[in-house]
Short mmCIF file of C-alpha atoms and ligand atoms in Angstrom, two decimals:
data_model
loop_
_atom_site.label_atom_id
_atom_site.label_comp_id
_atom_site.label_asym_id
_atom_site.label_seq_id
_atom_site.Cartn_x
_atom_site.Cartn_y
_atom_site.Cartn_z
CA UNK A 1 -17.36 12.40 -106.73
CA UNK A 2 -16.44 11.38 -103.23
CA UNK A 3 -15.79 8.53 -101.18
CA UNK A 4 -13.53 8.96 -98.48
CA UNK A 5 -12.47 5.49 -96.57
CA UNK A 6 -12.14 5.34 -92.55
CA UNK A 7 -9.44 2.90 -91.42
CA UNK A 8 -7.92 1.61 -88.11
CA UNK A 9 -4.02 1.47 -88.84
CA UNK A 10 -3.12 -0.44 -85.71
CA UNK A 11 -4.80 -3.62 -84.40
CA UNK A 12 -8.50 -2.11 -83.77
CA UNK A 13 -10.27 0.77 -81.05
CA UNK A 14 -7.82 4.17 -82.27
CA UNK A 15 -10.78 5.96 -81.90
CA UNK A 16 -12.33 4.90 -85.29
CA UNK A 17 -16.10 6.19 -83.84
CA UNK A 18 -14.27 9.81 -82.80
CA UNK A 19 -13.15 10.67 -86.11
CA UNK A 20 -16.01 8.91 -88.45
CA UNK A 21 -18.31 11.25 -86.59
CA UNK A 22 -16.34 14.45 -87.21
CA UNK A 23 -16.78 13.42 -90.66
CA UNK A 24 -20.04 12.08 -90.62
CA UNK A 25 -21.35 16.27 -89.70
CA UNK A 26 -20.47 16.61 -93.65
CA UNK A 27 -21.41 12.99 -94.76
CA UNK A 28 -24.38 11.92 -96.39
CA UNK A 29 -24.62 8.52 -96.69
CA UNK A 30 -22.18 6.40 -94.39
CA UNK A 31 -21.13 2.60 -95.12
CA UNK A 32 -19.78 0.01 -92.91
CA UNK A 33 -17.56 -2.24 -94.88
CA UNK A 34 -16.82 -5.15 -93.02
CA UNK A 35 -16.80 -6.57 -89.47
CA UNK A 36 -19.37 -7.60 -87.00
CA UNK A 37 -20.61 -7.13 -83.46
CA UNK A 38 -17.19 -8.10 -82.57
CA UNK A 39 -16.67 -4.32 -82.83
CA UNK A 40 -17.65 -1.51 -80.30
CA UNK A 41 -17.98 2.43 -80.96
CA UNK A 42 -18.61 4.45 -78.69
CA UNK A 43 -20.36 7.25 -79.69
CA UNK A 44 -20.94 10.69 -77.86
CA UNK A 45 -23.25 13.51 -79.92
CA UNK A 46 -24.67 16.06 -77.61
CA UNK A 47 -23.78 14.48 -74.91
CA UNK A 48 -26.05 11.27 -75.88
CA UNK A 49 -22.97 8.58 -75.20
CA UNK A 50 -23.87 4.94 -77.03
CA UNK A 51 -21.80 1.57 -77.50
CA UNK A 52 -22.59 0.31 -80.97
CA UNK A 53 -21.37 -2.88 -82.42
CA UNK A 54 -23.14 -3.26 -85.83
CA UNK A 55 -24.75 0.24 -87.09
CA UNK A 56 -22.32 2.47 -88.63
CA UNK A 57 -20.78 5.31 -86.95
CA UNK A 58 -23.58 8.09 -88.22
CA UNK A 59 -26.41 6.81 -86.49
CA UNK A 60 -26.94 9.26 -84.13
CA UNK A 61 -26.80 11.84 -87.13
CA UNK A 62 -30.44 12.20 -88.42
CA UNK A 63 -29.63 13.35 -91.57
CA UNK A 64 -27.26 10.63 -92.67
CA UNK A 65 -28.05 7.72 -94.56
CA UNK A 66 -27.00 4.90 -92.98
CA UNK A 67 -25.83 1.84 -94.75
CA UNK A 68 -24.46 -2.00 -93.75
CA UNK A 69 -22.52 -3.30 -96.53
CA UNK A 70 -22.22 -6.77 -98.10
CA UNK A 71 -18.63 -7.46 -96.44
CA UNK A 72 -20.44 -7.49 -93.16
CA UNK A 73 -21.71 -10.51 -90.70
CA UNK A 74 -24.70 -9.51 -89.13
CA UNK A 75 -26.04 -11.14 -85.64
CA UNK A 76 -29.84 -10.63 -86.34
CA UNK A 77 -30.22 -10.60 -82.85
CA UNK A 78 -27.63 -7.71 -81.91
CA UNK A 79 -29.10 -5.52 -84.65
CA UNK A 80 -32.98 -5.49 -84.04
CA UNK A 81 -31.50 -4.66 -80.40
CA UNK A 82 -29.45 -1.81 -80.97
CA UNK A 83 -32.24 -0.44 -83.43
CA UNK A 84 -34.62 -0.79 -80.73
CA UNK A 85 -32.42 1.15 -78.21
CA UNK A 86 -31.89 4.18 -80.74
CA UNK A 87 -35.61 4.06 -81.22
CA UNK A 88 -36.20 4.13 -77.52
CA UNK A 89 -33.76 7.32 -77.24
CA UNK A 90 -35.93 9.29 -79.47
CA UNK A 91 -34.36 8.55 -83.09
CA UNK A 92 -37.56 7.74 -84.22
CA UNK A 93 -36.64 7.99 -88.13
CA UNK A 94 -33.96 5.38 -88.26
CA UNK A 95 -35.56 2.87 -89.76
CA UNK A 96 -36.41 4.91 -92.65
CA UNK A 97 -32.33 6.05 -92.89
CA UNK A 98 -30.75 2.23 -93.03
CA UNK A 99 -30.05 -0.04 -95.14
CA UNK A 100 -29.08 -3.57 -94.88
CA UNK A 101 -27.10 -5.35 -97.21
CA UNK A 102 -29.50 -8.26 -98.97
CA UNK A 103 -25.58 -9.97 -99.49
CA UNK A 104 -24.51 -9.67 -95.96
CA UNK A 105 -23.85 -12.50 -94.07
CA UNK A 106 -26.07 -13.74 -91.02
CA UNK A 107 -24.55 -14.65 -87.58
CA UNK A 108 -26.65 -17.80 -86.71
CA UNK A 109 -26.35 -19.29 -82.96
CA UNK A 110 -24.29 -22.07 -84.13
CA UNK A 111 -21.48 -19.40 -85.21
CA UNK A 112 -21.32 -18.11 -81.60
CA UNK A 113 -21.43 -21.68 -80.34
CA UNK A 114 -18.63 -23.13 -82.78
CA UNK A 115 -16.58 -19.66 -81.76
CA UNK A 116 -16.75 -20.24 -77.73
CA UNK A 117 -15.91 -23.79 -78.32
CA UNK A 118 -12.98 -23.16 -80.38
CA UNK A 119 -11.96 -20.59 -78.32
CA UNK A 120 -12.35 -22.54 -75.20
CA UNK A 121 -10.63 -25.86 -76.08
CA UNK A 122 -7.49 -23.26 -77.43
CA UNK A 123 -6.99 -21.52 -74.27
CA UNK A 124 -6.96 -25.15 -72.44
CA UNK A 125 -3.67 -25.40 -74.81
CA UNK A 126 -2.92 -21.88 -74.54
CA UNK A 127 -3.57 -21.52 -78.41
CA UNK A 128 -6.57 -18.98 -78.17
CA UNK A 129 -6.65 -16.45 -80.67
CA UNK A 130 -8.51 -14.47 -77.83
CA UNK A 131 -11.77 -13.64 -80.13
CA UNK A 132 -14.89 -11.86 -79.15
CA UNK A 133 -16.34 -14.96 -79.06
CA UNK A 134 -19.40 -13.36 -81.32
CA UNK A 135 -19.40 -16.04 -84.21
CA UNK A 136 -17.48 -14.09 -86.56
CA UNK A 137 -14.61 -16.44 -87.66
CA UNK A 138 -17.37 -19.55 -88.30
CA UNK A 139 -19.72 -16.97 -90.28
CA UNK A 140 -16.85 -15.85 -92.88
CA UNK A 141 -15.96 -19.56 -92.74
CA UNK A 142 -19.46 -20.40 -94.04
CA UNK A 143 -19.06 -17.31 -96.41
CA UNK A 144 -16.02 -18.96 -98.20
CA UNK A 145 -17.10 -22.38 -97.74
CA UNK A 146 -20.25 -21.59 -99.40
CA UNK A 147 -22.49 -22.67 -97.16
CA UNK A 148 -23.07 -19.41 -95.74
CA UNK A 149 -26.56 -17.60 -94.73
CA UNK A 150 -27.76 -14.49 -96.55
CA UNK A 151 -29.56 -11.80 -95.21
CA UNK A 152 -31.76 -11.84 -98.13
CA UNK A 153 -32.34 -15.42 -97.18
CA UNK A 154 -34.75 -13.59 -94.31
CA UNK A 155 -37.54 -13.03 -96.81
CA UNK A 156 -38.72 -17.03 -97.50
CA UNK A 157 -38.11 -18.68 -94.09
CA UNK A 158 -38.71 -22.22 -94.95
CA UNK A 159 -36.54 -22.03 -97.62
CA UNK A 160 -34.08 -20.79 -94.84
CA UNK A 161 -34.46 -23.62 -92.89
CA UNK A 162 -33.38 -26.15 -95.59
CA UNK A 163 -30.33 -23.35 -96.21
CA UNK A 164 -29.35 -23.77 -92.24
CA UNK A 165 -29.99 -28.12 -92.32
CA UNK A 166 -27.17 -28.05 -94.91
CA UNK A 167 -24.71 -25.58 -93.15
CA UNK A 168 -25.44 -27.92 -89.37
CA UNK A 169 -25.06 -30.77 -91.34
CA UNK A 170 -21.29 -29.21 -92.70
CA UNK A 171 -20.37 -28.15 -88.98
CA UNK A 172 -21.83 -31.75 -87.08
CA UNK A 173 -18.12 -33.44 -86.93
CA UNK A 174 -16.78 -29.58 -85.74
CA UNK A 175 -19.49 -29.72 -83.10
CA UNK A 176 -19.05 -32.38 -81.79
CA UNK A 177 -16.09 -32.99 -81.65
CA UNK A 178 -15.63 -29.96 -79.79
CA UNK A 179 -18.12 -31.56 -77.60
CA UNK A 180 -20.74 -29.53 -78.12
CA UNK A 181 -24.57 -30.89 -79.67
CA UNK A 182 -25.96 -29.47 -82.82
CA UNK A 183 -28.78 -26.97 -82.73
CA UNK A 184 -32.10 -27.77 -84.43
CA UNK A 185 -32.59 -25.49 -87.80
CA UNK A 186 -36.49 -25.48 -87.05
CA UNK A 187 -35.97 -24.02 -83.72
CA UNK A 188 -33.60 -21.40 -85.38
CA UNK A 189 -35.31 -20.73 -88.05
CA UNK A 190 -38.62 -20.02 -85.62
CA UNK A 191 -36.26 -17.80 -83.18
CA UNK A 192 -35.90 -15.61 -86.43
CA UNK A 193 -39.05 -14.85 -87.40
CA UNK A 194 -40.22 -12.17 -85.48
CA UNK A 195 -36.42 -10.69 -86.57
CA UNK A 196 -36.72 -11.49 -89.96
CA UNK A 197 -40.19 -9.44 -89.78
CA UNK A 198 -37.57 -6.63 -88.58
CA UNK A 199 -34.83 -6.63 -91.10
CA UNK A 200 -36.83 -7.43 -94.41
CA UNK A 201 -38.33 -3.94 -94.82
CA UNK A 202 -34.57 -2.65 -94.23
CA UNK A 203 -32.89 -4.84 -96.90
CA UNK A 204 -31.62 -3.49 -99.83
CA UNK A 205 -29.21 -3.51 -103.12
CA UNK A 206 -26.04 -1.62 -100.76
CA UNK A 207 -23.97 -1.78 -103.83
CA UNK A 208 -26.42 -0.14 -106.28
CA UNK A 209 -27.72 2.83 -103.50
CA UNK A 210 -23.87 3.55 -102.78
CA UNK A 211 -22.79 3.82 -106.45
CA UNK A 212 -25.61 6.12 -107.43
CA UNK A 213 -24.78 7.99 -104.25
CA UNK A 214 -21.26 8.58 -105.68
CA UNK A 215 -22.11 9.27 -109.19
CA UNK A 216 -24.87 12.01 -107.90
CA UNK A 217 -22.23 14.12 -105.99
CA UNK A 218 -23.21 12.70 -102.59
CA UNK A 219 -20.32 12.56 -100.25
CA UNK A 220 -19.89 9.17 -98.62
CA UNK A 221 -17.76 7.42 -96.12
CA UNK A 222 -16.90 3.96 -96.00
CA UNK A 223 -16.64 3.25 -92.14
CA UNK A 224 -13.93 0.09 -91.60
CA UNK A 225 -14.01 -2.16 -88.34
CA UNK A 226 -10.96 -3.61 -86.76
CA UNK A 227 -7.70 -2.19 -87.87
CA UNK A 228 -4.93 -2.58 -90.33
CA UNK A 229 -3.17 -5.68 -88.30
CA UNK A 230 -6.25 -7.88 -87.91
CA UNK A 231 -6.58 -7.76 -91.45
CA UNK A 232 -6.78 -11.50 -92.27
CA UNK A 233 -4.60 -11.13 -95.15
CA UNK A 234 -2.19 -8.17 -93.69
CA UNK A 235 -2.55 -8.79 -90.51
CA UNK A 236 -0.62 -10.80 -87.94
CA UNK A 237 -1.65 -14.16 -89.18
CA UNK A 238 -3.19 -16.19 -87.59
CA UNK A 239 -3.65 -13.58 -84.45
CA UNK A 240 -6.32 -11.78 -86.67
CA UNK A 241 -10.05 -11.24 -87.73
CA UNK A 242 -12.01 -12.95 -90.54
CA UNK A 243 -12.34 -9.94 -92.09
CA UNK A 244 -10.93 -7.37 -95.14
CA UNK A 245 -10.40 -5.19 -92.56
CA UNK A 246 -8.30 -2.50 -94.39
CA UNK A 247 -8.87 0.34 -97.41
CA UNK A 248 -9.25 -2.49 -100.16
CA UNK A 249 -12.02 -4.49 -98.32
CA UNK A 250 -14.07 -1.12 -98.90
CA UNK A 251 -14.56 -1.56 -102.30
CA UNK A 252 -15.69 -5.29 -102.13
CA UNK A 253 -17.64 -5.23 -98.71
CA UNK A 254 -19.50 -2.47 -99.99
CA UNK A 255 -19.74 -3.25 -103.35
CA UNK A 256 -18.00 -0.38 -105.24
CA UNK A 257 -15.01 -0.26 -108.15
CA UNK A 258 -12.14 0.86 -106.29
CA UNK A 259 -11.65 3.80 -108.41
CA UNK A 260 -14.34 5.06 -106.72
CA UNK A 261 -12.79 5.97 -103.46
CA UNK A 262 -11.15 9.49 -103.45
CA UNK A 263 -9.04 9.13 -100.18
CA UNK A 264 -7.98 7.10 -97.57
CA UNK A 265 -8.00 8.16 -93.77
CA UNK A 266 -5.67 6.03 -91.21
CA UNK A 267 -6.49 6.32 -87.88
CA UNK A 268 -3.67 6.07 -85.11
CA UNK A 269 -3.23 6.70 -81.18
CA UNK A 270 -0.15 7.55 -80.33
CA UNK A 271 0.39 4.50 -78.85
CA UNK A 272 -0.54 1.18 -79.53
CA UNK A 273 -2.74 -1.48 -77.77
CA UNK A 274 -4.34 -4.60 -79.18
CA UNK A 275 -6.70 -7.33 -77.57
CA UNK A 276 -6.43 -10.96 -77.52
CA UNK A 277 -3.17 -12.88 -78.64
CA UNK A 278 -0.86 -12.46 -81.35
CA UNK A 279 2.31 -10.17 -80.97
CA UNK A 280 3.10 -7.31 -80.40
CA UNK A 281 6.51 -6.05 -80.49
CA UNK A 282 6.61 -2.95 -78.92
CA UNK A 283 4.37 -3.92 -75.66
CA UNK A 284 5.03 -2.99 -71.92
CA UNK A 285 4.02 -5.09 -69.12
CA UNK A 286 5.05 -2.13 -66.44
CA UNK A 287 4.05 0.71 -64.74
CA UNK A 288 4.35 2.57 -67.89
CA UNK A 289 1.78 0.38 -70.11
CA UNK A 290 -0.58 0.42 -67.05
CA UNK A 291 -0.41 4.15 -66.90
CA UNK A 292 -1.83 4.04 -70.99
CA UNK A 293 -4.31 1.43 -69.98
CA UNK A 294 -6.26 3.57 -67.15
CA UNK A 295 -5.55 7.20 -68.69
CA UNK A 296 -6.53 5.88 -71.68
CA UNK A 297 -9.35 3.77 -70.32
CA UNK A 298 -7.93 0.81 -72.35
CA UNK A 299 -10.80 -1.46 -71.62
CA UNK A 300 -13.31 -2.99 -74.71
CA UNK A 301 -15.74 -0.70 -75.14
CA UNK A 302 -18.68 -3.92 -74.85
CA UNK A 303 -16.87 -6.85 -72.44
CA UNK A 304 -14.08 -4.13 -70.45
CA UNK A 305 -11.28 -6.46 -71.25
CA UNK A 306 -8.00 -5.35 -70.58
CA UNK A 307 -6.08 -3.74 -73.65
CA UNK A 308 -2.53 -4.95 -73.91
CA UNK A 309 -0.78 -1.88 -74.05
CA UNK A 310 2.45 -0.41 -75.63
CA UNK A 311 4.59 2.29 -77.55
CA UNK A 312 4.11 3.53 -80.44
CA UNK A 313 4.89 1.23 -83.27
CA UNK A 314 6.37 3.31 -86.93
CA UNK A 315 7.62 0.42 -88.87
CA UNK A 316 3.92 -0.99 -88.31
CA UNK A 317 2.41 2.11 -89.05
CA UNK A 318 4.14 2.95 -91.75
CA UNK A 319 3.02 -0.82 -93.35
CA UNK A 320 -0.10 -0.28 -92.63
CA UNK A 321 0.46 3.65 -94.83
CA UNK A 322 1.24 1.37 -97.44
CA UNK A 323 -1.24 -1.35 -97.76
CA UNK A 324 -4.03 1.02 -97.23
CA UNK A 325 -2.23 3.46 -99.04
CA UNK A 326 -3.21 6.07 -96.19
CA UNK A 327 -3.80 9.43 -97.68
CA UNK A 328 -4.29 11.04 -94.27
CA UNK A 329 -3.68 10.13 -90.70
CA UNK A 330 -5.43 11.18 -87.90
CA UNK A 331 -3.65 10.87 -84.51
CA UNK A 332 -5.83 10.27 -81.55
CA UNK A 333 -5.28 9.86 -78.13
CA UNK A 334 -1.97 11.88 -77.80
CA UNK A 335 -3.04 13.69 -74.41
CA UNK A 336 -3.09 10.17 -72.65
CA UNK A 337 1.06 10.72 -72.74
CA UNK A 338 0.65 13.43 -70.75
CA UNK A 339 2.59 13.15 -67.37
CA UNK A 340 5.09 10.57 -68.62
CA UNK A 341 8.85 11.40 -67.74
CA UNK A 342 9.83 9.57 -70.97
CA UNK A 343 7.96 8.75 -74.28
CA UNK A 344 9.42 6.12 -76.48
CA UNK A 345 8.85 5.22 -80.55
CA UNK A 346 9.65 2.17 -82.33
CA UNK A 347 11.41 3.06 -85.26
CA UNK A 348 12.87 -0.28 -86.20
CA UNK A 349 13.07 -4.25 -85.24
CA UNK A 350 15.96 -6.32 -84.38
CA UNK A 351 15.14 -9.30 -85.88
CA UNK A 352 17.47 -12.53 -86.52
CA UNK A 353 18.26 -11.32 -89.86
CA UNK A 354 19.90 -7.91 -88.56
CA UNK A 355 17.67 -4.83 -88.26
CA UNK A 356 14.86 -3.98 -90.64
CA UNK A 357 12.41 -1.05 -90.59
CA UNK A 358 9.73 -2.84 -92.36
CA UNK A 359 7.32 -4.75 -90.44
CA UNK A 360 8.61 -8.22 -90.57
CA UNK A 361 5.22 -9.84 -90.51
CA UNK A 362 6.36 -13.62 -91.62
CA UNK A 363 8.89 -13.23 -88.70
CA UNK A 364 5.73 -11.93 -86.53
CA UNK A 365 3.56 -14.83 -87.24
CA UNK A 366 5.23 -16.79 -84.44
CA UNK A 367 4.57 -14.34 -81.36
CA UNK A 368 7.71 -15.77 -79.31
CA UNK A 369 9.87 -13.95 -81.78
CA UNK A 370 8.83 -10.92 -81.94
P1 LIG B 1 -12.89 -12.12 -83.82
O1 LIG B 1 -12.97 -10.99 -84.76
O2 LIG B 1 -13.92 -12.10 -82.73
O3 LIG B 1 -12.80 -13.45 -84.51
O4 LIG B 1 -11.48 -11.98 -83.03
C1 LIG B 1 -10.23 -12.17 -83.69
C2 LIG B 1 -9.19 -11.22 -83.09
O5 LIG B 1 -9.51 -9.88 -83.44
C3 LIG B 1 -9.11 -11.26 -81.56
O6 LIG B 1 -7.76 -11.05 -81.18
C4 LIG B 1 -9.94 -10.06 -81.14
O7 LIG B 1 -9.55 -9.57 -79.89
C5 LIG B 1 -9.62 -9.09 -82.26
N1 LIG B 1 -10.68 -8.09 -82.48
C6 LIG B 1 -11.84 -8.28 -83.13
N2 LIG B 1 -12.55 -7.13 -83.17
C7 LIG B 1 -11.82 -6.22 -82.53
C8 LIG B 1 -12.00 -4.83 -82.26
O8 LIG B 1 -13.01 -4.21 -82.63
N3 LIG B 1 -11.00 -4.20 -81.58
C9 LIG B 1 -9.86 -4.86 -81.20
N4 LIG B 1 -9.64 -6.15 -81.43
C10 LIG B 1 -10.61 -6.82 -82.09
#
């Protein structure tokens, strides 16, 4: 029995895609466990290099079942697009290899809309949490609110459309008075159809096809998104995703009993960048943190922002060991050093309270201290 999880130990993009697909040569059946398009893996197999932001890691593996698990938000939209693009570059059989969650949540516009106005009226105060601007913070909101939209929802659209009238009629006062006028549900709900006629035939019991895979000897890896430090419970609160984004979020996004999972793979570079606000204690705004932003072509992988860039960071790394509790860690990145006369590592924070080598994440919260 094996199920070995994949997890970003930093604050997202330490080469997640690099090492999933090093593992994906001897997986067969590979699970995303949380996330959104707000992520971005590049992938390069053969020489065939592809951005994607919702399909798990193996897709360009043809023999690798590939799964989207229940702790996901899923942007109809994004998905039928990046299917279509694998299709069109000759992986004719993917269809018949994924799976969609029936339990995952759907991205509607009014998540993306909700997000950019948020987003926008918080960077007039200089408040923005910097997100991708992709809907997912609104979509987990519906999640937990219970108002939320199920993929499985896809398969009886009027009863959608009543589904979506109640969720538009919870976000109204948000909308507006963010400025911003309410979609119509029909009009939504008729923008999904030919989608929905997509995604039904690939929706599925994720939980039940991933447990059998276990118990039958199959090897499976559960693919996280984000990192350790977006985590919205251990991350950098409030500077983080909506998301379970570390080793314990695999069991529930994809719908498994934790003693399931054999191990527990952290992935590091050996450095540290992070995008959007929120601290970061061990960042460089010189010469030096430029240099790891071009050698290390420290730009997101879908909109090319800037990376904030920075040193290594053990305390952090060692938290994020712990809450994951990392069995493994992969280092990537390393070579990007190169050429530096002097190479620097955090191994502890001067904080009011005297020095501590734990990550002092209550202390963090409020990014002028750290
Ligand atoms: P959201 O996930 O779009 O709501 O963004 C919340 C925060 O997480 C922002 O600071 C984003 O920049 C960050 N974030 C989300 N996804 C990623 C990622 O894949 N890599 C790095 N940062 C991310």
């Amino acid at each position: 029995m094996s199920a070995v999880v994949i997890v970003g130990a930093q604050w997202g993009d330490e080469g997640k895609g690099k090492i999933v697909d090093i593992y994906t040569e001897f997986a067969e059946v590979v699970v995303r466990y949380a996330g959104g398009p707000n992520a971005g893996h590049t992938l390069v197999v053969n020489g065939d290099k592809l951005v994607v932001r919702l399909l798990p890691s193996a897709v360009l593996r043809p023999q690798t079942r590939c799964v989207l698990g229940q702790g996901m938000v899923v942007d109809p939209t994004v998905l039928v697009g990046e299917i279509d693009e694998l299709i069109r570059r000759g992986h004719k059989d993917l269809e018949s290899r994924l799976l969609l969650s029936d339990r995952a949540h759907l991205i509607l516009p009014y998540h993306i809309l909700i997000d950019e106005l948020r987003e926008n009226a918080a960077a007039a105060s200089n408040k923005a949490i910097g997100t991708t601007k992709k809907g997912i913070g609104p979509t987990y909101e519906d999640k937990v609110r219970r108002t939320g939209v199920r993929t499985g929802e896809l398969k009886d659209l009027a009863k959608l459309e009543a589904r979506i009238s109640a969720a538009l009629a919870a976000w109204k006062p948000t909308i507006e008075s963010l400025g911003g006028s309410v979609p119509d549900a029909r009009e939504i709900v008729n923008a999904l159809r030919p989608l929905a006629a997509r995604l039904v035939p690939l929706l599925g019991n994720a939980s039940l096809v991933t447990d059998e895979a276990i118990k039958t000897g199959k090897r499976v890896m559960l693919e996280g998104a984000q990192g350790t430090l977006l985590d919205v419970d251990h991350g950098t609160y409030p500077y983080v995703t909506s998301s379970s984004a570390v080793a314990g979020g695999a069991a529930i996004g994809a719908g498994i009993g934790p003693n399931r999972i054999s191990s527990v793979i952290g992935i590091t570079k050996a450095y540290t960048t992070r995008v959007g606000g929120g601290p970061f204690p061990t960042e460089l705004n010189d010469a030096t943190g430029q240099h790891l932003r071009d050698v290390g072509d420290e730009y997101g992988s879908v909109t090319r922002r800037p990376r904030r860039t920075g040193w290594l960071d053990l305390p952090a790394l060692n938290y994020a060991s712990r809450v994951n509790g990392i069995d493994g860690l992969a280092l990537t990145k390393l070579d990007v050093l190169t050429g530096l006369d002097e190479i620097k590592i955090c191994v502890a924070y001067d904080t009011p309270e005297g020095r501590v080598t734990d990550l002092p994440i209550d202390l963090l919260d409020d990014p002028t201290q750290a």
